Every structure is written in C-alpha cells, then in structure tokens.
PDB file of C-alpha atoms in Angstrom:
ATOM      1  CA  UNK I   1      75.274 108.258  70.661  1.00 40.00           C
ATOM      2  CA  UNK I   2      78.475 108.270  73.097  1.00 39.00           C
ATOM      3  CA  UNK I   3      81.954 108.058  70.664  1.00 37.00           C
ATOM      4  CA  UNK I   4      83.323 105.089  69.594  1.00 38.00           C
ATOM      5  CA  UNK I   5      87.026 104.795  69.897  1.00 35.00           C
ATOM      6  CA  UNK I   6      89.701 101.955  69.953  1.00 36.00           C
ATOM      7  CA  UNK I   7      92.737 102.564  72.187  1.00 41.00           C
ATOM      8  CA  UNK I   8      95.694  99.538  70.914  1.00 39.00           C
ATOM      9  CA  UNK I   9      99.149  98.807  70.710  1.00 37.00           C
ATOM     10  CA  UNK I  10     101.090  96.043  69.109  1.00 38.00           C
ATOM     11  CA  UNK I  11     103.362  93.996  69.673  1.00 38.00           C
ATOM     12  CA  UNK I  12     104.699  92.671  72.818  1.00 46.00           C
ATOM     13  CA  UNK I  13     102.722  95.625  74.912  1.00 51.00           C
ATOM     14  CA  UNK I  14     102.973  99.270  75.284  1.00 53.00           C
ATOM     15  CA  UNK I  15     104.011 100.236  78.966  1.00 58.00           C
ATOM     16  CA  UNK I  16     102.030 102.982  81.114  1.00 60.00           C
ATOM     17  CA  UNK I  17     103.700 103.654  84.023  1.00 58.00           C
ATOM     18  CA  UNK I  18     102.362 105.854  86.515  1.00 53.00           C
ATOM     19  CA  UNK I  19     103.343 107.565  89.966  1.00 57.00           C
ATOM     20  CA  UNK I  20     100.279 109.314  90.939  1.00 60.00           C
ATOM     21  CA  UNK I  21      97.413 108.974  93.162  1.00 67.00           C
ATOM     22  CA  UNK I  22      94.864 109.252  90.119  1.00 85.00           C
ATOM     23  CA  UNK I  23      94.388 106.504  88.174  1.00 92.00           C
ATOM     24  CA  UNK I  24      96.832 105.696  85.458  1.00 92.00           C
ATOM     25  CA  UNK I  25      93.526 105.064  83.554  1.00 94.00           C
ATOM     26  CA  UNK I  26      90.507 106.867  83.599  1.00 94.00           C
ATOM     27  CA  UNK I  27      87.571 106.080  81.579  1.00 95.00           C
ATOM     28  CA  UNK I  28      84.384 108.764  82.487  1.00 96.00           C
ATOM     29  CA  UNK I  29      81.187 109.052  81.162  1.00 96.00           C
ATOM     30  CA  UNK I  30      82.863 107.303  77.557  1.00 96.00           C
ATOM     31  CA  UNK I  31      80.949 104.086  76.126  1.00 96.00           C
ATOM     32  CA  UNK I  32      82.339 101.155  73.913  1.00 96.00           C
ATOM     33  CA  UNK I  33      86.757 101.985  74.411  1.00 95.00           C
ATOM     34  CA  UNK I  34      88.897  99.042  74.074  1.00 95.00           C
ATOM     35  CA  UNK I  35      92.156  99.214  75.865  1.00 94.00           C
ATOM     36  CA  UNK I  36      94.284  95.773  74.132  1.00 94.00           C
ATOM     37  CA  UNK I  37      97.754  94.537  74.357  1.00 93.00           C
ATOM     38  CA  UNK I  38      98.984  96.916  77.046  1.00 92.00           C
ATOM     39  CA  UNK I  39     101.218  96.947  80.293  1.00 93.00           C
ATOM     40  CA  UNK I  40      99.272  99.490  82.783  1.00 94.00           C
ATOM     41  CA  UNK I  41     100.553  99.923  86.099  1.00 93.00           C
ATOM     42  CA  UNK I  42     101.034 102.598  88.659  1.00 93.00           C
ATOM     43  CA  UNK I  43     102.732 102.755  91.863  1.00 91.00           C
ATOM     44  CA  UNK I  44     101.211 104.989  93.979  1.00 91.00           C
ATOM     45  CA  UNK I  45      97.283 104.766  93.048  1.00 93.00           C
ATOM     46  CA  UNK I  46      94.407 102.567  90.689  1.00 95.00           C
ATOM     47  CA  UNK I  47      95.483 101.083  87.086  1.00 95.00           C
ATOM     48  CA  UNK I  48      92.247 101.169  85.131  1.00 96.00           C
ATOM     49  CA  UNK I  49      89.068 103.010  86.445  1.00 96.00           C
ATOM     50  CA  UNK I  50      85.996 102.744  84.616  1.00 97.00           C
ATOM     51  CA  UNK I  51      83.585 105.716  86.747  1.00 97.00           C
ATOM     52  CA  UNK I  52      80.640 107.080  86.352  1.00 97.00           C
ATOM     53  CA  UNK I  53      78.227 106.263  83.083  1.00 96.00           C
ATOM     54  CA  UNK I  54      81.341 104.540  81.357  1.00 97.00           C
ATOM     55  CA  UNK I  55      79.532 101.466  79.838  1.00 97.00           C
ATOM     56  CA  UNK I  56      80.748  98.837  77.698  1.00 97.00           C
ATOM     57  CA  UNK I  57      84.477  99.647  77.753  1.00 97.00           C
ATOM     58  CA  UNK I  58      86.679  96.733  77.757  1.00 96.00           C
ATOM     59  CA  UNK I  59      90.279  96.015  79.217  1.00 95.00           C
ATOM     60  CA  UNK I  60      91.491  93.009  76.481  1.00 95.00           C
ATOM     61  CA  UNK I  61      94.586  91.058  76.637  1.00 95.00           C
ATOM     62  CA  UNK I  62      96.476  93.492  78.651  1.00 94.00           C
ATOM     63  CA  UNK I  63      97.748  93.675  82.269  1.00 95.00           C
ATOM     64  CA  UNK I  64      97.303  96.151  85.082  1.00 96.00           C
ATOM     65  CA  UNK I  65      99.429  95.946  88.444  1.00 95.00           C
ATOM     66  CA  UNK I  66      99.233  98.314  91.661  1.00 95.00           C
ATOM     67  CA  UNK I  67     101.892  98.631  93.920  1.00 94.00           C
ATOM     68  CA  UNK I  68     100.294 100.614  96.619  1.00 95.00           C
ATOM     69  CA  UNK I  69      98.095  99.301  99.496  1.00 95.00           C
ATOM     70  CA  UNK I  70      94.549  99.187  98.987  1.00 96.00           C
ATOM     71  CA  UNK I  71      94.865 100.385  95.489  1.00 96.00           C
ATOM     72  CA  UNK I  72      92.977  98.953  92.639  1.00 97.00           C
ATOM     73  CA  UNK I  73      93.979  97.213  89.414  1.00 97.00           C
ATOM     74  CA  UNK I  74      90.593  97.447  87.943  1.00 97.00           C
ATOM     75  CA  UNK I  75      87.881  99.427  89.494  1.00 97.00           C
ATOM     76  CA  UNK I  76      84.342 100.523  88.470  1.00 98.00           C
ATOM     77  CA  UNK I  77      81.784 102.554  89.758  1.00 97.00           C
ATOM     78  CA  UNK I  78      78.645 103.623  89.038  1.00 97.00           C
ATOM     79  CA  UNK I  79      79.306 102.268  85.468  1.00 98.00           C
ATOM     80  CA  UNK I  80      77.654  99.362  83.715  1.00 96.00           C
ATOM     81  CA  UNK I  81      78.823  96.716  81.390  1.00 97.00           C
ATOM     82  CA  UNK I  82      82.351  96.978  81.242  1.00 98.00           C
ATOM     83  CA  UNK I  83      84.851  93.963  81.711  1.00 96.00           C
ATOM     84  CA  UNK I  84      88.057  92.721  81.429  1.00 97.00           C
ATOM     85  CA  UNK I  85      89.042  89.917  79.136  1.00 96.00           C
ATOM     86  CA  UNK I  86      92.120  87.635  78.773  1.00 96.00           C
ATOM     87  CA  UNK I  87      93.839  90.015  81.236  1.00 96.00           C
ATOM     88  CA  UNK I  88      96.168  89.636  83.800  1.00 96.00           C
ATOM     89  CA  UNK I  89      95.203  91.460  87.325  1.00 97.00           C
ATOM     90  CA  UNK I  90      97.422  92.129  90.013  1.00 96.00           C
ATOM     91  CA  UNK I  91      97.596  93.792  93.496  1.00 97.00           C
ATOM     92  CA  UNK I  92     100.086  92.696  95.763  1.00 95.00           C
ATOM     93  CA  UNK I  93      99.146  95.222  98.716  1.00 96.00           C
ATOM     94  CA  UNK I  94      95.476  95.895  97.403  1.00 97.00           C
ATOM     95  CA  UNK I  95      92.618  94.485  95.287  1.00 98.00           C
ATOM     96  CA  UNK I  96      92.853  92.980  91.775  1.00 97.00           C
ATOM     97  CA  UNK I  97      89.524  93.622  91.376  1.00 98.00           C
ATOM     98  CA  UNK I  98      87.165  96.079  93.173  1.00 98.00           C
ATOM     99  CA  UNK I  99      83.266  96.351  91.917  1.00 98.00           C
ATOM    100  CA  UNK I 100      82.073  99.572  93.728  1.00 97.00           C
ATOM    101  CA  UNK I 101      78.425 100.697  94.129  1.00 96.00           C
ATOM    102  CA  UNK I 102      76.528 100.788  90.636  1.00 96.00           C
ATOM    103  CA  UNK I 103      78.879  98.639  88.559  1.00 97.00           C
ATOM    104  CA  UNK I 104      76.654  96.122  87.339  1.00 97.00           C
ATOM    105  CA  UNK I 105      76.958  93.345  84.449  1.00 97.00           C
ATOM    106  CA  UNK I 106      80.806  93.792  84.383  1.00 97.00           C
ATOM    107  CA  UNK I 107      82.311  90.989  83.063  1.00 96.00           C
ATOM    108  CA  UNK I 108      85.424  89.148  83.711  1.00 97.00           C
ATOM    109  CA  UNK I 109      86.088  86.529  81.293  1.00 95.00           C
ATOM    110  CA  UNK I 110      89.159  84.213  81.243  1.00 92.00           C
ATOM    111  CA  UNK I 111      91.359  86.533  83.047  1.00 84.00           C
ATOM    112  CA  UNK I 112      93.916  85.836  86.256  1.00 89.00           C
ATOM    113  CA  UNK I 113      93.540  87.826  89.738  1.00 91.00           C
ATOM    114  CA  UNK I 114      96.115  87.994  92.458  1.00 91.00           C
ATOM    115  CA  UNK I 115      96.586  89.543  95.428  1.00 92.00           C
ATOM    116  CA  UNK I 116      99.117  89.262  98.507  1.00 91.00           C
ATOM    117  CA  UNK I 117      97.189  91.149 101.616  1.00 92.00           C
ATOM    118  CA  UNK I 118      94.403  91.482 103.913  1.00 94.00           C
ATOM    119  CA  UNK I 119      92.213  92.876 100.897  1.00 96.00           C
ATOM    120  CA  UNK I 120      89.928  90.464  98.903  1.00 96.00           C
ATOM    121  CA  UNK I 121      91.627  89.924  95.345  1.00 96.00           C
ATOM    122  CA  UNK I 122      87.844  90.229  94.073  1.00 96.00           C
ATOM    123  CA  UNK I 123      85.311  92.662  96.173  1.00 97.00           C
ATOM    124  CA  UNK I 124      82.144  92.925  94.742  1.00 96.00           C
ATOM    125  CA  UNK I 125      79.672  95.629  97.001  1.00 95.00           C
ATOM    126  CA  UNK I 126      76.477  97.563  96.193  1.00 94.00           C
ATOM    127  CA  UNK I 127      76.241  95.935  92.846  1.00 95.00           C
ATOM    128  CA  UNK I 128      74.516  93.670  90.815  1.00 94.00           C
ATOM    129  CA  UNK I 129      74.724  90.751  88.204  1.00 94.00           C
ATOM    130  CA  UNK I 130      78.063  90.942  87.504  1.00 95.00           C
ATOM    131  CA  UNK I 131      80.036  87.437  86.360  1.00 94.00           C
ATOM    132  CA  UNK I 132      83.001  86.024  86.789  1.00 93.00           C
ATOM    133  CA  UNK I 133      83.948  83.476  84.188  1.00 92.00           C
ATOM    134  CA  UNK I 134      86.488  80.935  83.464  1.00 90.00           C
ATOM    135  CA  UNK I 135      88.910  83.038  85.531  1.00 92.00           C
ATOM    136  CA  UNK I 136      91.511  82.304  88.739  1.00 92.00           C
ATOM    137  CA  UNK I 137      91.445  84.148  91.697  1.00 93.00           C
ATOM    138  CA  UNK I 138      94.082  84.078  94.244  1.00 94.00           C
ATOM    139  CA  UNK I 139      95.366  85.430  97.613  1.00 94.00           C
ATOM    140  CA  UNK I 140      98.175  84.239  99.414  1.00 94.00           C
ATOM    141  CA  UNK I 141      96.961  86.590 102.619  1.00 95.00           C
ATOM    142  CA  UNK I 142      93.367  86.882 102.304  1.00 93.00           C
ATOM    143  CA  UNK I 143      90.115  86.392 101.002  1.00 93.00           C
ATOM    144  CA  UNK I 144      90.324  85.523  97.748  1.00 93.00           C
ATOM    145  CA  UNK I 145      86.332  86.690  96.694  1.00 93.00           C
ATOM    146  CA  UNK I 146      84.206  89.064  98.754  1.00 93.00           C
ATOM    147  CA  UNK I 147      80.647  89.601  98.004  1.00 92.00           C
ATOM    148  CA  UNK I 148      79.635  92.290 100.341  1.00 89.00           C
ATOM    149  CA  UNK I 149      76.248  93.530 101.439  1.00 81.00           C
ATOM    150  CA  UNK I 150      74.027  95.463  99.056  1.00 84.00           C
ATOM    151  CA  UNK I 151      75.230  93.038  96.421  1.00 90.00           C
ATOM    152  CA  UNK I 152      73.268  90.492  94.454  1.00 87.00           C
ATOM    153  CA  UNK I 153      72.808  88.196  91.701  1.00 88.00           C
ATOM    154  CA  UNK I 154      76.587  88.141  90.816  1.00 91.00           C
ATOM    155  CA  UNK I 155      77.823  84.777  89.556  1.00 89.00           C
ATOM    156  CA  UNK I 156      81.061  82.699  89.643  1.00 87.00           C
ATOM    157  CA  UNK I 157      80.970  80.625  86.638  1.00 87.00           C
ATOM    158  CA  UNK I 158      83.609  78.246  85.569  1.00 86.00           C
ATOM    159  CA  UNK I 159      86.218  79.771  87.663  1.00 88.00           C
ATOM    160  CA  UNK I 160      88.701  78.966  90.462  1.00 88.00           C
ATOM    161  CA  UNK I 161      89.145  81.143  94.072  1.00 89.00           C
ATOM    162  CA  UNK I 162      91.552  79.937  96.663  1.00 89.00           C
ATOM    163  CA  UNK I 163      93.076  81.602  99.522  1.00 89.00           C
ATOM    164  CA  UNK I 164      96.039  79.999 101.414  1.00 88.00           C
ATOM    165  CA  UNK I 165      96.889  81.860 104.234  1.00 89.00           C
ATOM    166  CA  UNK I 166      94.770  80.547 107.536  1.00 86.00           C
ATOM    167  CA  UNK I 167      91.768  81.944 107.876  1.00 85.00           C
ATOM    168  CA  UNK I 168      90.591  83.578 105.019  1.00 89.00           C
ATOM    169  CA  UNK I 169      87.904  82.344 103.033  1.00 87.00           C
ATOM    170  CA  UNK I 170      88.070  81.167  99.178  1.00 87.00           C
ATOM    171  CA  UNK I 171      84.795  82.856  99.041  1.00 88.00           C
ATOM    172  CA  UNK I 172      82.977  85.024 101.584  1.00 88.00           C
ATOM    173  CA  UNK I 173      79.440  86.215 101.206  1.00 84.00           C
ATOM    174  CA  UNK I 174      78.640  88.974 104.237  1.00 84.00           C
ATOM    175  CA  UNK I 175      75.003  89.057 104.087  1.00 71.00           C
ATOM    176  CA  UNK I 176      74.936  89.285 100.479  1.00 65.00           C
ATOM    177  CA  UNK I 177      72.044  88.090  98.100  1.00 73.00           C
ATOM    178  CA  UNK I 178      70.866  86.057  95.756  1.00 74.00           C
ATOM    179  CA  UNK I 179      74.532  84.724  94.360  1.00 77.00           C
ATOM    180  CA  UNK I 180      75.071  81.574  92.313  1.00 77.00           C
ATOM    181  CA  UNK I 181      78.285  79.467  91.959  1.00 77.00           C
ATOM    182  CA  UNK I 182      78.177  77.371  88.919  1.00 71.00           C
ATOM    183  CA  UNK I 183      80.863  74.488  88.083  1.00 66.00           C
ATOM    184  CA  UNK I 184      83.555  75.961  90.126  1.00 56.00           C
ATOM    185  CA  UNK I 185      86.617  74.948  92.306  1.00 68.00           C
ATOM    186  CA  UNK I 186      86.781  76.716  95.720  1.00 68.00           C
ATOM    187  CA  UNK I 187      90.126  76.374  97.446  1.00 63.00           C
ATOM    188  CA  UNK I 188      90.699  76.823 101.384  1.00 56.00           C
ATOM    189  CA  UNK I 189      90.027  74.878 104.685  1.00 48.00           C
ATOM    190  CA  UNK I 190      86.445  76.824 105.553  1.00 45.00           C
ATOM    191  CA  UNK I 191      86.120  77.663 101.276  1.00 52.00           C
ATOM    192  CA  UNK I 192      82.655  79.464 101.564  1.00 53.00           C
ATOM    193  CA  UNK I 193      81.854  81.354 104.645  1.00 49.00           C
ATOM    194  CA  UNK I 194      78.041  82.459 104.704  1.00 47.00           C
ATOM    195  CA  UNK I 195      77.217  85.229 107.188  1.00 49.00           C
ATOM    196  CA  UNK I 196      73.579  86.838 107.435  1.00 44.00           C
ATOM    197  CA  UNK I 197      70.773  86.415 105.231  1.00 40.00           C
ATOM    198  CA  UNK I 198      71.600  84.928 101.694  1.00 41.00           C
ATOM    199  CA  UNK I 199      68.723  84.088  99.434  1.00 41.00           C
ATOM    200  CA  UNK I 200      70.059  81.545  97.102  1.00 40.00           C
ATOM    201  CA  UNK I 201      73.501  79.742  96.054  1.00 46.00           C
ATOM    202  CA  UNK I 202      73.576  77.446  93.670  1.00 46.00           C
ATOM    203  CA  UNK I 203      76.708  75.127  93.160  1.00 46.00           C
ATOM    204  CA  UNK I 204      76.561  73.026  90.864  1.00 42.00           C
ATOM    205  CA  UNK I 205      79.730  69.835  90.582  1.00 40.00           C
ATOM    206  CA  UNK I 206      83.103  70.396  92.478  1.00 40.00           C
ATOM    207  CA  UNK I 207      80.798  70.573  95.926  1.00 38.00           C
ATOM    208  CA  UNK I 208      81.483  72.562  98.800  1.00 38.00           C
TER     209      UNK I 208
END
C-alpha cells in the first residue's frame, strides 16, 4: 500500500515561496497527502503538481498563486483522483487550473479560480470525468473554462464561469465529448461556444 502522510500547518498559513522553474510542489507517484492551511506560490514556475500515479492527494483550504506566464497553480497529469478543496487558485499570466492528459476524477470542490490572460483559468484536455463543483471561475482576458479535445465526461456542477473581456467564452468545448453542465451560471455575451462533434450537454436551470 502507497504511504499515508499528512502535510499541515496552523494558524493563519505557512508561506512557500518559490523562484524556480520546478514546481514549488511536487507530489509523484505518492497516494492519499493532504496539503491544508498553506500559502504556496512561486514566481517563476507551477504551485502544486500532482504527476504521474499520485492519486488521491488533496490541496485543502490553502492557496496557490503563479506569477509567471503560462504557469500553473494546480496541475495534474497522468494522476487520478486528486482535488482541491476550499482553496483559493490563482494565475494572473497563466492557468488556475490545468488537467493534463490522464488526470481523471480530480475534484474541485468549493474552491475560487482566477486568471488575467489569454490562457483558460480552467483547461481540462485528454482527460476524463473530472468535476467541478460549487466553485467560481473567472478571467478578466480569456476563456474562463476550456474543455479540449480528447476530453470527456467532465462535469460543471453547481458552479459559476464568466469571462469579461470580448470574445472569450464563459465556457468553450473544442470538439470535446460527452460533458454535462448541471445547475450552473455561465457568464459572457456568446457563454458556451460548441465547436466539432460533442455528444451530449446537459444543462439543467440557469439556461444558456
């Protein structure tokens, strides 16, 4: 069985500041880590990384912020069942949130995700049934929520997108599949822009 271990700190948050192009945290190959209470940010790279066969590792009541364009404030790859919860996610030149190729059932629950460029605050590609719940995501110059090709069955449950800057979509599906939007609140002139072949969407109140 993979180790159990419980990363906290107290208080009013421990700060990790970080300069590099790694990741200022790097979970590999480790199952069932929670990461609570802290202040994780780095200037020049990612914030939290959940990679390769990390599963069920959880980023609770804590913040991560990027600095540096196109970085990450919470990525995962080829790594299943991780999430964030209660968290605060931001990227002002980069993405809040960025579900690479083989991250599937992550969940975001009640947590807030901003970005400020051209990159979606939530990308979702190559990956399945992940959900988004009871959460806000925001950009003030993009999309707020890419799901990209190769992507399906991920849900938006309960949760807000907007985007205000003209243009960009609240929600953008590229030829992706199979995606359901349950009791949500899409936010932009277009709001949903469908492009390609997408099996089903269900929304359900708050209408298009």
């Amino acid at each position: 069985m993979p180790p159990r271990s419980l990363l906290r700190t107290r208080g009013r948050g421990s700060p990790c500041r970080f300069a590099a192009a790694a990741s200022a945290l790097h979970i590999v190959g480790a199952a069932t880590n929670t990461i609570s209470w802290s202040y994780i940010v780095n200037s020049a790279g990612d914030a939290a990384f959940f990679q390769t066969s990390a599963s069920s590792n959880t980023l609770d009541r804590s913040t991560a912020v990027v600095v540096a364009s196109g970085a990450r404030a919470l990525r995962v790859s080829n790594a299943d069942r991780n999430g964030a919860v209660d968290s605060l996610l931001l990227a002002p030149a980069g993405y809040a949130v960025y579900l690479d190729a083989g991250a599937d059932y992550t969940l975001i629950l009640r947590r807030s995700a901003t970005a400020a460029s051209s990159n979606p605050a939530l990308f979702i590609t190559a990956s399945a049934s992940n959900t988004i719940q009871q959460s806000w995501v925001f950009n003030s110059a993009g999309d707020a929520a890419l799901f990209n090709a190769a992507s399906y069955a991920n849900k938006l449950d309960r949760s807000t997108a907007a985007a205000s800057a003209a243009g960009f979509r609240a929600l953008r599906l590229p030829g992706a599949d199979s995606h359901i939007v349950v009791d949500r609140r899409l936010r932009e002139k277009t709001l949903v822009l469908v492009e390609g072949y997408t099996d089903v969407i269900g929304c359900h109140r708050h209408g298009f």
